[in-house]
Amino acid sequence: MGTITANVMMTLNGVAGQPERWQFEYSSPEMHGLMGRQLASSTALLLGRRTYEDFVRYWPTPGAAGNPMSPVMNGLRKYVVSTTLRSAQWNNAEVVAGNVADRLRPLRAEPAGALNIIGSPTLVRSLLAAGLIDRVSLMVFPVVATGQPLFEGPASETGLELTHCQELPHGVLHLDYCPVRIDREGSS
């Protein structure tokens, strides 16, 4: 069976939207290597509409040609979850609409499939609440910002078990979690 991994950058206070405002000054070769390994392990990407729109403005352009991640990003299969897009213009991209959970279950069931979500906090929350995320991989940056929190609503009631912790340069933490069931009595 395949897996769905959410790869999200977030601040200490849980903000995950618009990381371009605060993450670049914490960049390091170690962080880029980790992101490259995460991307290389993907058989396909899951992207929310806003993340897709941000990525399609950069990755398939001549300006990204010198980026070592460009061939991987452009070559991977991409599933764009959206209720408003009718088509996706990026190579190997298709729009997933309607009942997203029903559409993703067969993709997740494919052997050795590794579906990776990059960013896309709204998508992460909905799939976490639906029980479709197998791993949450967070890069936590030592900054406090205003913006969209990663965990709110139904996803905030999901238990997570820490499976890996790594300190990166500049105080950035890489944390991997697996969702666990929480009983309503308060124990997991």
mmCIF file of C-alpha atoms in Angstrom:
data_model
loop_
_atom_site.group_PDB
_atom_site.id
_atom_site.type_symbol
_atom_site.label_atom_id
_atom_site.label_comp_id
_atom_site.label_asym_id
_atom_site.label_seq_id
_atom_site.Cartn_x
_atom_site.Cartn_y
_atom_site.Cartn_z
ATOM 1 C CA MET A 1 0.000 0.000 0.000
ATOM 2 C CA GLY A 2 1.160 3.518 -0.752
ATOM 3 C CA THR A 3 1.417 6.428 1.623
ATOM 4 C CA ILE A 4 0.361 10.042 1.791
ATOM 5 C CA THR A 5 2.843 12.339 3.512
ATOM 6 C CA ALA A 6 2.151 15.974 4.341
ATOM 7 C CA ASN A 7 5.347 18.074 4.091
ATOM 8 C CA VAL A 8 4.665 21.439 5.688
ATOM 9 C CA MET A 9 6.743 24.429 6.762
ATOM 10 C CA MET A 10 5.305 26.207 9.793
ATOM 11 C CA THR A 11 6.159 28.795 12.418
ATOM 12 C CA LEU A 12 6.433 28.189 16.160
ATOM 13 C CA ASN A 13 2.865 29.449 16.583
ATOM 14 C CA GLY A 14 1.511 27.041 13.951
ATOM 15 C CA VAL A 15 1.177 29.328 10.907
ATOM 16 C CA ALA A 16 1.666 27.379 7.676
ATOM 17 C CA GLY A 17 0.393 29.762 5.019
ATOM 18 C CA GLN A 18 2.746 31.922 2.951
ATOM 19 C CA PRO A 19 6.110 30.515 4.097
ATOM 20 C CA GLU A 20 7.828 32.690 1.482
ATOM 21 C CA ARG A 21 7.364 35.572 3.957
ATOM 22 C CA TRP A 22 9.514 34.018 6.706
ATOM 23 C CA GLN A 23 11.421 30.865 5.705
ATOM 24 C CA PHE A 24 14.191 32.068 3.365
ATOM 25 C CA GLU A 25 16.486 33.575 6.018
ATOM 26 C CA TYR A 26 16.596 30.149 7.735
ATOM 27 C CA SER A 27 17.615 28.302 4.579
ATOM 28 C CA SER A 28 20.558 25.887 4.745
ATOM 29 C CA PRO A 29 22.149 23.171 2.608
ATOM 30 C CA GLU A 30 20.849 20.621 5.123
ATOM 31 C CA MET A 31 17.282 21.879 4.697
ATOM 32 C CA HIS A 32 17.575 21.806 0.903
ATOM 33 C CA GLY A 33 18.992 18.279 1.048
ATOM 34 C CA LEU A 34 16.074 17.137 3.208
ATOM 35 C CA MET A 35 13.545 18.713 0.840
ATOM 36 C CA GLY A 36 15.314 17.104 -2.127
ATOM 37 C CA ARG A 37 15.147 13.654 -0.484
ATOM 38 C CA GLN A 38 11.452 14.142 0.316
ATOM 39 C CA LEU A 39 10.764 15.107 -3.279
ATOM 40 C CA ALA A 40 12.859 12.255 -4.687
ATOM 41 C CA SER A 41 10.809 9.755 -2.656
ATOM 42 C CA SER A 42 7.597 10.920 -4.360
ATOM 43 C CA THR A 43 5.721 9.050 -7.037
ATOM 44 C CA ALA A 44 3.260 11.953 -7.248
ATOM 45 C CA LEU A 45 2.502 15.287 -5.626
ATOM 46 C CA LEU A 46 -0.774 16.401 -4.087
ATOM 47 C CA LEU A 47 -1.216 20.149 -4.214
ATOM 48 C CA GLY A 48 -3.944 22.493 -3.101
ATOM 49 C CA ARG A 49 -5.049 25.119 -5.599
ATOM 50 C CA ARG A 50 -3.084 28.019 -4.074
ATOM 51 C CA THR A 51 0.138 25.998 -3.804
ATOM 52 C CA TYR A 52 -0.354 24.789 -7.384
ATOM 53 C CA GLU A 53 -0.815 28.367 -8.614
ATOM 54 C CA ASP A 54 2.343 29.498 -6.792
ATOM 55 C CA PHE A 55 4.360 26.545 -8.130
ATOM 56 C CA VAL A 56 3.149 26.789 -11.739
ATOM 57 C CA ARG A 57 4.334 30.422 -11.834
ATOM 58 C CA TYR A 58 7.888 29.247 -11.092
ATOM 59 C CA TRP A 59 8.788 25.592 -11.733
ATOM 60 C CA PRO A 60 7.943 25.243 -15.453
ATOM 61 C CA THR A 61 9.581 28.596 -16.319
ATOM 62 C CA PRO A 62 13.071 29.241 -17.714
ATOM 63 C CA GLY A 63 13.938 30.951 -14.393
ATOM 64 C CA ALA A 64 13.728 27.600 -12.583
ATOM 65 C CA ALA A 65 15.875 25.730 -15.111
ATOM 66 C CA GLY A 66 19.035 26.093 -12.987
ATOM 67 C CA ASN A 67 17.346 24.783 -9.845
ATOM 68 C CA PRO A 68 18.394 21.141 -9.262
ATOM 69 C CA MET A 69 14.847 20.273 -8.112
ATOM 70 C CA SER A 70 13.308 21.586 -11.339
ATOM 71 C CA PRO A 71 13.484 18.367 -13.400
ATOM 72 C CA VAL A 72 11.891 16.387 -10.566
ATOM 73 C CA MET A 73 9.148 18.946 -9.907
ATOM 74 C CA ASN A 74 8.315 19.213 -13.589
ATOM 75 C CA GLY A 75 8.458 15.470 -14.244
ATOM 76 C CA LEU A 76 6.380 14.205 -11.321
ATOM 77 C CA ARG A 77 2.684 13.426 -11.643
ATOM 78 C CA LYS A 78 0.682 16.154 -9.887
ATOM 79 C CA TYR A 79 -2.848 15.980 -8.499
ATOM 80 C CA VAL A 80 -4.297 19.426 -7.879
ATOM 81 C CA VAL A 81 -7.180 19.432 -5.418
ATOM 82 C CA SER A 82 -9.561 22.270 -6.246
ATOM 83 C CA THR A 83 -13.216 23.135 -6.384
ATOM 84 C CA THR A 84 -12.600 26.065 -8.738
ATOM 85 C CA LEU A 85 -9.973 24.970 -11.290
ATOM 86 C CA ARG A 86 -11.256 23.142 -14.364
ATOM 87 C CA SER A 87 -7.868 22.257 -15.828
ATOM 88 C CA ALA A 88 -4.194 22.249 -14.854
ATOM 89 C CA GLN A 89 -1.656 23.686 -17.278
ATOM 90 C CA TRP A 90 1.503 22.163 -15.769
ATOM 91 C CA ASN A 91 3.097 19.017 -17.224
ATOM 92 C CA ASN A 92 1.629 15.793 -15.764
ATOM 93 C CA ALA A 93 -0.976 17.663 -13.701
ATOM 94 C CA GLU A 94 -4.651 16.909 -13.340
ATOM 95 C CA VAL A 95 -7.391 18.497 -11.269
ATOM 96 C CA VAL A 96 -9.075 16.393 -8.595
ATOM 97 C CA ALA A 97 -12.542 17.675 -7.710
ATOM 98 C CA GLY A 98 -15.665 16.299 -6.114
ATOM 99 C CA ASN A 99 -15.183 13.818 -3.295
ATOM 100 C CA VAL A 100 -11.423 14.099 -2.910
ATOM 101 C CA ALA A 101 -11.176 11.346 -0.297
ATOM 102 C CA ASP A 102 -12.892 8.867 -2.638
ATOM 103 C CA ARG A 103 -10.550 9.855 -5.476
ATOM 104 C CA LEU A 104 -7.398 9.571 -3.350
ATOM 105 C CA ARG A 105 -8.124 6.241 -1.663
ATOM 106 C CA PRO A 106 -7.364 4.222 -4.850
ATOM 107 C CA LEU A 107 -4.188 6.256 -5.466
ATOM 108 C CA ARG A 108 -3.081 5.600 -1.906
ATOM 109 C CA ALA A 109 -3.846 1.888 -2.343
ATOM 110 C CA GLU A 110 -1.401 1.523 -5.239
ATOM 111 C CA PRO A 111 1.647 -0.495 -4.197
ATOM 112 C CA ALA A 112 4.759 1.534 -3.482
ATOM 113 C CA GLY A 113 2.981 4.794 -4.236
ATOM 114 C CA ALA A 114 4.339 7.762 -2.306
ATOM 115 C CA LEU A 115 2.012 10.730 -2.586
ATOM 116 C CA ASN A 116 3.558 13.844 -1.073
ATOM 117 C CA ILE A 117 1.682 16.995 -0.198
ATOM 118 C CA ILE A 118 3.807 20.112 -0.278
ATOM 119 C CA GLY A 119 2.420 23.007 1.757
ATOM 120 C CA SER A 120 -1.311 23.198 1.069
ATOM 121 C CA PRO A 121 -2.514 23.601 4.691
ATOM 122 C CA THR A 122 -6.218 23.455 3.784
ATOM 123 C CA LEU A 123 -5.707 20.176 1.924
ATOM 124 C CA VAL A 124 -3.601 18.771 4.780
ATOM 125 C CA ARG A 125 -6.322 19.587 7.318
ATOM 126 C CA SER A 126 -9.065 17.959 5.251
ATOM 127 C CA LEU A 127 -7.076 14.778 4.517
ATOM 128 C CA LEU A 128 -5.907 14.500 8.119
ATOM 129 C CA ALA A 129 -9.521 14.747 9.312
ATOM 130 C CA ALA A 130 -10.481 12.065 6.730
ATOM 131 C CA GLY A 131 -7.770 9.734 8.050
ATOM 132 C CA LEU A 132 -5.869 9.688 4.749
ATOM 133 C CA ILE A 133 -2.504 11.046 5.882
ATOM 134 C CA ASP A 134 0.074 8.473 6.947
ATOM 135 C CA ARG A 135 2.841 10.856 7.982
ATOM 136 C CA VAL A 136 3.092 14.543 8.849
ATOM 137 C CA SER A 137 6.576 15.937 8.194
ATOM 138 C CA LEU A 138 6.976 19.409 9.673
ATOM 139 C CA MET A 139 9.767 21.923 9.357
ATOM 140 C CA VAL A 140 9.247 24.253 12.297
ATOM 141 C CA PHE A 141 10.916 27.644 11.935
ATOM 142 C CA PRO A 142 11.929 29.764 14.960
ATOM 143 C CA VAL A 143 9.654 32.636 14.037
ATOM 144 C CA VAL A 144 6.181 33.804 15.049
ATOM 145 C CA ALA A 145 3.937 35.120 12.276
ATOM 146 C CA THR A 146 0.343 35.932 11.515
ATOM 147 C CA GLY A 147 -1.494 33.890 8.950
ATOM 148 C CA GLN A 148 -3.252 30.616 8.315
ATOM 149 C CA PRO A 149 -2.697 28.039 11.070
ATOM 150 C CA LEU A 150 -2.005 24.462 10.066
ATOM 151 C CA PHE A 151 -4.068 22.816 12.768
ATOM 152 C CA GLU A 152 -7.601 24.056 13.317
ATOM 153 C CA GLY A 153 -11.061 22.563 12.943
ATOM 154 C CA PRO A 154 -11.475 18.774 12.651
ATOM 155 C CA ALA A 155 -7.760 18.138 12.064
ATOM 156 C CA SER A 156 -6.994 19.627 15.484
ATOM 157 C CA GLU A 157 -8.516 16.509 17.088
ATOM 158 C CA THR A 158 -6.017 14.140 15.473
ATOM 159 C CA GLY A 159 -3.402 12.536 17.712
ATOM 160 C CA LEU A 160 0.164 12.489 16.432
ATOM 161 C CA GLU A 161 3.066 10.295 17.543
ATOM 162 C CA LEU A 162 6.590 11.680 17.090
ATOM 163 C CA THR A 163 8.703 9.262 15.024
ATOM 164 C CA HIS A 164 11.697 11.444 14.122
ATOM 165 C CA CYS A 165 13.249 14.692 15.330
ATOM 166 C CA GLN A 166 16.203 16.494 13.761
ATOM 167 C CA GLU A 167 17.648 19.923 14.460
ATOM 168 C CA LEU A 168 18.690 21.781 11.326
ATOM 169 C CA PRO A 169 20.863 24.927 11.217
ATOM 170 C CA HIS A 170 19.404 28.254 12.360
ATOM 171 C CA GLY A 171 17.109 26.602 14.911
ATOM 172 C CA VAL A 172 14.828 24.894 12.374
ATOM 173 C CA LEU A 173 13.367 21.582 13.552
ATOM 174 C CA HIS A 174 12.364 18.711 11.287
ATOM 175 C CA LEU A 175 9.674 16.639 13.012
ATOM 176 C CA ASP A 176 7.968 13.536 11.620
ATOM 177 C CA TYR A 177 4.696 12.321 13.110
ATOM 178 C CA CYS A 178 2.314 9.460 12.422
ATOM 179 C CA PRO A 179 -1.379 9.980 13.158
ATOM 180 C CA VAL A 180 -2.774 7.868 15.989
ATOM 181 C CA ARG A 181 -6.343 7.269 17.027
ATOM 182 C CA ILE A 182 -7.515 9.192 20.080
ATOM 183 C CA ASP A 183 -10.333 7.780 22.127
ATOM 184 C CA ARG A 184 -12.756 10.302 23.558
ATOM 185 C CA GLU A 185 -11.674 9.392 27.106
ATOM 186 C CA GLY A 186 -8.444 11.320 26.509
ATOM 187 C CA SER A 187 -5.868 8.576 25.952
ATOM 188 C CA SER A 188 -4.473 7.377 22.635
#
